[in-house]
Short mmCIF file of C-alpha atoms and ligand atoms in Angstrom, two decimals:
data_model
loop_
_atom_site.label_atom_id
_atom_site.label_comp_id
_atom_site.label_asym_id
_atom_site.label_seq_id
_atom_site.Cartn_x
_atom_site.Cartn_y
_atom_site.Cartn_z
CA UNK A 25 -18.48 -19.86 -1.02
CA UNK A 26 -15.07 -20.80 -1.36
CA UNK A 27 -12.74 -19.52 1.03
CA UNK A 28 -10.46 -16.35 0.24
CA UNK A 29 -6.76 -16.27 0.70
CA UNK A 30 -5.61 -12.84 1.92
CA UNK A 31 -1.67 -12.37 1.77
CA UNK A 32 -0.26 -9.77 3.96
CA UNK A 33 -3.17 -10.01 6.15
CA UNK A 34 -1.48 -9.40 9.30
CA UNK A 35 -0.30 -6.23 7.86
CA UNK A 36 -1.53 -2.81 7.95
CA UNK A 37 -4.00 -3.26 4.85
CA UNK A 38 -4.31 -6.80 4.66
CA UNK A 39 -5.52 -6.93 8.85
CA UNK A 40 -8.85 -4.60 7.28
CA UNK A 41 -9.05 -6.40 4.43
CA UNK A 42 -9.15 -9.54 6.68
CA UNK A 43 -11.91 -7.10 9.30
CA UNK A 44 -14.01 -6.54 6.31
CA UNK A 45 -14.33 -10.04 4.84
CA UNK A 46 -14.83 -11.63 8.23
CA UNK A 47 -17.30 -8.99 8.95
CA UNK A 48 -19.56 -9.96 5.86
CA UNK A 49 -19.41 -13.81 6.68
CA UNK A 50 -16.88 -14.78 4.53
CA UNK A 51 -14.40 -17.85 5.10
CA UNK A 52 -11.06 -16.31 5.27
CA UNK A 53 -7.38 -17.92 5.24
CA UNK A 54 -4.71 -15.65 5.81
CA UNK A 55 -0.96 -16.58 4.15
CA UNK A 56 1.80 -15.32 6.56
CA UNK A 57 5.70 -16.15 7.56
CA UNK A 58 4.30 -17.22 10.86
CA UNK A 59 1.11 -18.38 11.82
CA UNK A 60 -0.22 -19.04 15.02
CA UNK A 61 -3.53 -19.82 16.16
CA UNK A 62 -6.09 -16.64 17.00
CA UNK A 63 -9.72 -16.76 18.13
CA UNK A 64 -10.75 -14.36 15.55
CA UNK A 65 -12.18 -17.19 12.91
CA UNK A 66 -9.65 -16.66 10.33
CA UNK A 67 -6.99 -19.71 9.29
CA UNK A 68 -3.49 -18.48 9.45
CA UNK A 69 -1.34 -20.58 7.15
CA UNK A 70 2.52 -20.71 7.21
CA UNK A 71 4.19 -19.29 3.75
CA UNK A 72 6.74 -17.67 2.35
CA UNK A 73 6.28 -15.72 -0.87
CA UNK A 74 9.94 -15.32 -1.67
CA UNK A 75 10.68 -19.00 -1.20
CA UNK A 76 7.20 -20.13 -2.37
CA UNK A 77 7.28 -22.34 0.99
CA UNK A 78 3.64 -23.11 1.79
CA UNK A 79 2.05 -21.44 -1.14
CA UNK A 80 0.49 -24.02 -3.18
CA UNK A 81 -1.16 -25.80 0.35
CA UNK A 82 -2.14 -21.91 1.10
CA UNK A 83 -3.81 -21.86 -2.22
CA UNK A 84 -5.26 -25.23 -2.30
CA UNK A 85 -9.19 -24.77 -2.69
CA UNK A 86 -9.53 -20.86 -3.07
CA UNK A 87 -11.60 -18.85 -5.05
CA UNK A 88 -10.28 -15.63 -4.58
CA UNK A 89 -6.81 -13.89 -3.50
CA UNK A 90 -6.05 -10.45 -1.78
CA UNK A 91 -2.66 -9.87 -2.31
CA UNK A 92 -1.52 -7.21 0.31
CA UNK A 93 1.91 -8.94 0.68
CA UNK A 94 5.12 -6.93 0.43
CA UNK A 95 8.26 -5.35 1.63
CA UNK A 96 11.21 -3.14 -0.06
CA UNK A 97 12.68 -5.61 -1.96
CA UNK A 98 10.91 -8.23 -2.19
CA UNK A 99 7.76 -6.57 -3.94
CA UNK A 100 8.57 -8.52 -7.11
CA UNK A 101 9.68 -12.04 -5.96
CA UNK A 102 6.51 -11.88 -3.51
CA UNK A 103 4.30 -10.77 -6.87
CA UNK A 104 5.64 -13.02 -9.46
CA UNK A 105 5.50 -16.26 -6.96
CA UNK A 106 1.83 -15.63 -6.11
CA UNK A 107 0.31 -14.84 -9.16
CA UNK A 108 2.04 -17.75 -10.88
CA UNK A 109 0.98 -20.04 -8.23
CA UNK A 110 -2.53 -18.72 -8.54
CA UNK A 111 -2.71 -19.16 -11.90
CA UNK A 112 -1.58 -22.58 -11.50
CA UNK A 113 -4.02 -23.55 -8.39
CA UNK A 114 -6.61 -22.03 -11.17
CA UNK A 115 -7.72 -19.40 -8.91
CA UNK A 116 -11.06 -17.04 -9.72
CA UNK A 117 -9.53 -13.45 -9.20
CA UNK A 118 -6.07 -12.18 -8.17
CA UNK A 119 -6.54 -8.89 -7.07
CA UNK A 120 -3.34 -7.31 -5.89
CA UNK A 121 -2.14 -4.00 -4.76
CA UNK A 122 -0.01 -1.75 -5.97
CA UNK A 123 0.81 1.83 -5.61
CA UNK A 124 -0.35 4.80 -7.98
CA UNK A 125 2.97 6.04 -9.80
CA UNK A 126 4.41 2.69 -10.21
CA UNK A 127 4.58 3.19 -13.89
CA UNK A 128 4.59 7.04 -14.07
CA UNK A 129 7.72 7.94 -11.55
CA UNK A 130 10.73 7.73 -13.55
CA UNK A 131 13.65 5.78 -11.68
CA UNK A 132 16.86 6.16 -14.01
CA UNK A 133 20.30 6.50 -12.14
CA UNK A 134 21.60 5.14 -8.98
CA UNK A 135 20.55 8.32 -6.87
CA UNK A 136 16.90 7.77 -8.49
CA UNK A 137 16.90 3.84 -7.18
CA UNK A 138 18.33 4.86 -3.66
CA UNK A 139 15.20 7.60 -3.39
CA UNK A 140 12.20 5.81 -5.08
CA UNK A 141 13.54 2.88 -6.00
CA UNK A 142 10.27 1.66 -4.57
CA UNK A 143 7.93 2.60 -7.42
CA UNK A 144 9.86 0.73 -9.68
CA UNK A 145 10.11 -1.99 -7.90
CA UNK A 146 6.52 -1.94 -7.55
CA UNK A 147 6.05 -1.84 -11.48
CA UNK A 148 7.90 -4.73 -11.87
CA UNK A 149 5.61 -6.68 -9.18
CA UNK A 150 2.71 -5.36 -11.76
CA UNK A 151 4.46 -6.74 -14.74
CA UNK A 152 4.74 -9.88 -13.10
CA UNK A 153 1.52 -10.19 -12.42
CA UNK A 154 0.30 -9.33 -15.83
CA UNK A 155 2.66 -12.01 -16.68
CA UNK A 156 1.62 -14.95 -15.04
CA UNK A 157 -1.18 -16.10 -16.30
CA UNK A 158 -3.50 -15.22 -13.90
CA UNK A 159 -6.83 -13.55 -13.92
CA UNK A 160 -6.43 -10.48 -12.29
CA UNK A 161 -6.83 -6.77 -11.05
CA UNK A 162 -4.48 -4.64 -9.80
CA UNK A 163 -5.51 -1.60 -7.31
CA UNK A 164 -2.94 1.07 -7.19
CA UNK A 165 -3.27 3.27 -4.16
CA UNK A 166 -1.40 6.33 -2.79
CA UNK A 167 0.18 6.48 0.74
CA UNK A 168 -1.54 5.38 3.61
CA UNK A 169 -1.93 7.95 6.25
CA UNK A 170 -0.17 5.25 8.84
CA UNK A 171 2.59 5.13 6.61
CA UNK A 172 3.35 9.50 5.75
CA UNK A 173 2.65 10.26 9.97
CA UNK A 174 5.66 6.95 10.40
CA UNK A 175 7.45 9.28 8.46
CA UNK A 176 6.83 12.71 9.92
CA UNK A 177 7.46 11.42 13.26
CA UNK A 178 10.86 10.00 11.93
CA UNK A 179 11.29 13.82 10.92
CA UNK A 180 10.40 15.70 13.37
CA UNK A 181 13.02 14.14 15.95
CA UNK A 182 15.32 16.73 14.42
CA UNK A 183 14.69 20.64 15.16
CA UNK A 184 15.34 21.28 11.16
CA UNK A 185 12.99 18.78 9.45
CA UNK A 186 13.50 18.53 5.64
CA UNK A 187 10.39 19.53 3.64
CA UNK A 188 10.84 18.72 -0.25
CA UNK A 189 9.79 21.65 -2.21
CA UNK A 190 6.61 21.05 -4.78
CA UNK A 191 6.01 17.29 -3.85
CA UNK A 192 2.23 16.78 -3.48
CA UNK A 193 1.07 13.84 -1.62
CA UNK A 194 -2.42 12.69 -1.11
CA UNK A 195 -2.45 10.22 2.01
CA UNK A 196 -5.70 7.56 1.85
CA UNK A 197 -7.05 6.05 4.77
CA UNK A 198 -5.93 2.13 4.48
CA UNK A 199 -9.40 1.11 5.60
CA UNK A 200 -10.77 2.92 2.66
CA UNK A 201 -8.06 0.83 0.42
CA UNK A 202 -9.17 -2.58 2.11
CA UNK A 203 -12.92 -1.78 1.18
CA UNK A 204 -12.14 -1.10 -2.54
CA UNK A 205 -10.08 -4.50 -2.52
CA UNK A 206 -13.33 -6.39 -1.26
CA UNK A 207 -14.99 -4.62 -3.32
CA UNK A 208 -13.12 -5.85 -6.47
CA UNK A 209 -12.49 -8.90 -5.34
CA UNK A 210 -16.21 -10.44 -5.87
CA UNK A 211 -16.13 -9.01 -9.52
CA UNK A 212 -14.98 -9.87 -12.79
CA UNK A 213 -11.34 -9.76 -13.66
CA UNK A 214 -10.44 -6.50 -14.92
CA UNK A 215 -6.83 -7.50 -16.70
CA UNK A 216 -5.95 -4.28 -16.04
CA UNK A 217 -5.31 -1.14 -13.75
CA UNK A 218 -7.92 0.45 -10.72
CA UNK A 219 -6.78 3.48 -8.90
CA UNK A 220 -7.71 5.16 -5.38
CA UNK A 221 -6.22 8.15 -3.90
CA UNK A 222 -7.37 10.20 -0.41
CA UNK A 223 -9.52 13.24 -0.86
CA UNK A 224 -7.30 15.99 -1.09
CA UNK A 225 -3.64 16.59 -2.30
CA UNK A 226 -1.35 18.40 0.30
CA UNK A 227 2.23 20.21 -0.50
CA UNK A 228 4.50 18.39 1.93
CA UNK A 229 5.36 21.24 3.70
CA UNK A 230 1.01 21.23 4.81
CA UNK A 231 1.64 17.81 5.80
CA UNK A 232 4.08 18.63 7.79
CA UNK A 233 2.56 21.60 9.59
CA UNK A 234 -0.20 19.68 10.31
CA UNK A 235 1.40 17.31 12.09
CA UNK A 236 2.90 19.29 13.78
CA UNK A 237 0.33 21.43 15.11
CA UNK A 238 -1.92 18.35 15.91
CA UNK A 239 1.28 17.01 18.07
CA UNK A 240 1.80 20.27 19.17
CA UNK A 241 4.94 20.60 18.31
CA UNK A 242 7.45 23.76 16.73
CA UNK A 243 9.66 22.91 14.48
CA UNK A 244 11.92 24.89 11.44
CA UNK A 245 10.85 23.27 7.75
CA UNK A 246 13.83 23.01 5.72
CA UNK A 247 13.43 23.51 2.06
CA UNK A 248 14.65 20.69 0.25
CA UNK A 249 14.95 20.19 -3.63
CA UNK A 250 16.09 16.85 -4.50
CA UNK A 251 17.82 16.33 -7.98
CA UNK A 252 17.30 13.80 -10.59
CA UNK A 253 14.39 11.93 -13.22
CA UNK A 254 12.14 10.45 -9.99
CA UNK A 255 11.81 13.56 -8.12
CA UNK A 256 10.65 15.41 -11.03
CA UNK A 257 8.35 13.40 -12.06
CA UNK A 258 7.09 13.29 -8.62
CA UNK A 259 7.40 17.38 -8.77
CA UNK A 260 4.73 16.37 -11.73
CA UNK A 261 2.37 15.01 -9.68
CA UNK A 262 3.22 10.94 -11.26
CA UNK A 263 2.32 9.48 -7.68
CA UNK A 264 -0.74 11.35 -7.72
CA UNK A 265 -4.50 10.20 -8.57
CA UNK A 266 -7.09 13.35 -8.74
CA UNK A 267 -9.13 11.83 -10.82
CA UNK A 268 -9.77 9.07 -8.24
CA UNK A 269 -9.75 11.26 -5.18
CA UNK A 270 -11.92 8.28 -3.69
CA UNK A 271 -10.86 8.00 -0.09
CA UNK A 272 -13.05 9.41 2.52
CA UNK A 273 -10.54 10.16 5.21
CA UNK A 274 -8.65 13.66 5.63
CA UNK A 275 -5.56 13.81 7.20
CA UNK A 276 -6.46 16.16 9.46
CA UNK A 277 -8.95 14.29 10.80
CA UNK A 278 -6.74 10.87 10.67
CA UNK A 279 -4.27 13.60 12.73
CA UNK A 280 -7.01 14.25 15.11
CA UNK A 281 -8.41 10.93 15.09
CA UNK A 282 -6.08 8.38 14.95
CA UNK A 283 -5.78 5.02 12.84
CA UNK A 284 -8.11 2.68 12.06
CA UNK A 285 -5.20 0.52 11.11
CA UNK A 286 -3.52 0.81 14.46
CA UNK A 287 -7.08 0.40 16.31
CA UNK A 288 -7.66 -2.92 14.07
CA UNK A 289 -3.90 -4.01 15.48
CA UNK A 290 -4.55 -3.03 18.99
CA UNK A 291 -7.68 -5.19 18.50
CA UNK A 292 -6.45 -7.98 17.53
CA UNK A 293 -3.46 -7.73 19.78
N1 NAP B 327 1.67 1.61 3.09
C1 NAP B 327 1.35 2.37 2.05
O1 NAP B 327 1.26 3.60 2.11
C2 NAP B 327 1.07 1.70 0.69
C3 NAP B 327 0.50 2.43 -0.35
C4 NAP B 327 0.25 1.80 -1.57
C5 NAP B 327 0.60 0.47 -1.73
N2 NAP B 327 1.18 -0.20 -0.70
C6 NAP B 327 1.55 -1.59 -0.91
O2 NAP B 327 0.53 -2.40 -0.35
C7 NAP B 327 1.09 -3.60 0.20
C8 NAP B 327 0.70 -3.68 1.68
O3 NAP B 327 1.19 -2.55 2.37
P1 NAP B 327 1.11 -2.47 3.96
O4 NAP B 327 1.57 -1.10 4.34
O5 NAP B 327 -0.19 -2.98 4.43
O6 NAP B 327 2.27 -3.52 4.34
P2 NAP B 327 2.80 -3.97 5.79
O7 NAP B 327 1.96 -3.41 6.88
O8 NAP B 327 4.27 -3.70 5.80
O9 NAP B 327 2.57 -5.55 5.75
C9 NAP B 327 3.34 -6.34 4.91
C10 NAP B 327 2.74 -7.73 4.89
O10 NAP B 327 3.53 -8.51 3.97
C11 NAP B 327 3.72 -9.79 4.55
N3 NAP B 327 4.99 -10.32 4.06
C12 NAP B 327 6.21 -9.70 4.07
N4 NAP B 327 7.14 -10.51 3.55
C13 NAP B 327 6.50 -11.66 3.20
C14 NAP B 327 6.92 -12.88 2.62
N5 NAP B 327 8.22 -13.12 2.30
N6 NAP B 327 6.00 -13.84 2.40
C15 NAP B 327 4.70 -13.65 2.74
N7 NAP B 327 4.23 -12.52 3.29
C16 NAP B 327 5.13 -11.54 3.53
C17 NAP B 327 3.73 -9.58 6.05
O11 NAP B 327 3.24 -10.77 6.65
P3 NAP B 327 3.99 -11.57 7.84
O12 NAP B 327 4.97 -10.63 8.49
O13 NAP B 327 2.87 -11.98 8.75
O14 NAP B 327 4.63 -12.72 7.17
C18 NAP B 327 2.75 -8.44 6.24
O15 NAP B 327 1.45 -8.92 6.48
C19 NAP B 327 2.59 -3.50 -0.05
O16 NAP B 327 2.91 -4.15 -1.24
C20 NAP B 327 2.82 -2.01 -0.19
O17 NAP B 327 3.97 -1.69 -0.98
C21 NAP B 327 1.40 0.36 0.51
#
């Protein structure tokens, strides 16, 4: 089989993406600003998907890509150069992931960009894969558990943590993300949208709580109501997926049993 080019794979999806293909025999190249060698069977290749540095050689003999490449503000750029550079090297399947709400969460005014800027940014990656000539699929998911306990331990270093009033979240376990991109990635081209969400939507204020019980920890929760079109539509539920409540990982027991992401790091070292 022809090898498969994972991008991002020294990140926190990409790295189980990269676990999961390397556990089921496959020949894996992984795309990243700076490779070294690792005894872990996988080719690291030097790139840069906002330059395009690297790209093409990255690409050259592929079948398949796993696009788990990205960072805030750069989403786009690092969408648009792959997928046209896959369609180019005449790759199989481009499956690349997004986030659930990139189209639905309404970013309108400056204030809106500053706060979730992200999710349009992230739409725009979409667009430009859609764009590009490529055959593709694009997996949104919702947040990683890694990423919402980063942010509650940014938040509880103050006694008066900020909890925004009616926003639902519904954290998935990245590992459970990285098996539905292998999982795609082996299929046909869908030319269109897949979605995966955790098992259960949580007020953030829960969230919260139980982090902070599982730290043990006391803090007061704030109230917060932020203004304007994105947090509304957040209010609305836009960055959440019930119908696809696939993800097999609670947060409480991510809280309890920490993260297969960071395990897979420590790992790998
Ligand atoms: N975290 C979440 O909750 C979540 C939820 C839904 C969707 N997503 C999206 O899923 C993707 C992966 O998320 P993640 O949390 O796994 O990301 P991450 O841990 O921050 O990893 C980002 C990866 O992007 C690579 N990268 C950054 N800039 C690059 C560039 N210029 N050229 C090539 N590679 C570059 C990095 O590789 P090197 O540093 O090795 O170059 C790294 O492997 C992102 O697009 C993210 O927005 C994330």
């Amino acid at each position: 089989m022809d090898p498969i080019l994972v991008t991002g794979g020294t990140g926190t999806a990409g790295r189980l993406v990269v676990a999961r293909l390397r556990e089921a025999g496959r020949d894996v190249r992984v795309l990243t600003r700076s490779a070294r060698p690792r005894a872990d069977g996988v080719t690291y290749v030097t790139g840069d998907l906002t330059t395009g540095d690297g790209v093409a050689a990255a690409l050259d003999g592929v079948g398949s890509v796993i696009n788990c490449a990205g960072a805030n503000g750069i989403h786009e750029q690092v969408a648009r150069t792959l997928a046209r550079s896959a369609a180019a090297a005449g790759v199989r399947h481009l499956v690349h992931l997004s986030v659930v709400g990139a189209e639905r969460v309404r970013v309108r005014s400056r204030f809106d960009r500053q706060s979730f800027g992200y999710f349009d940014e992230m739409r725009h990656g979409e667009l430009a894969v859609e764009g590009s000539g490529a055959a593709w699929t694009t997996l949104r998911a919702t947040q990683f558990h890694d990423l919402i306990a980063t942010a509650a331990g940014f938040l509880v270093k103050s006694p008066v943590v900020p909890s925004l009033t009616r926003m639902r979240f519904q954290p998935v376990e990245a590992d459970d993300v990285a098996a539905r991109l292998v999982a795609l990635v082996d299929g046909e081209p869908h030319r269109g949208y897949v979605e995966i969400g955790g098992p259960e939507v949580l007020p953030m204020k829960e969230l919260l709580r139980q982090y902070l019980d599982a730290r043990g920890l006391r803090r007061v929760l704030l109230p917060v109501r932020l203004p304007g079109a994105a947090a509304a539509s957040i209010r609305d539920g836009a960055n959440l997926t019930p119908d696809h409540a696939d993800g097999t990982r609670t947060w409480a027991d991510f809280l309890t049993g920490g993260s297969l992401a960071a395990r897979a790091a420590a790992a790998r070292g």
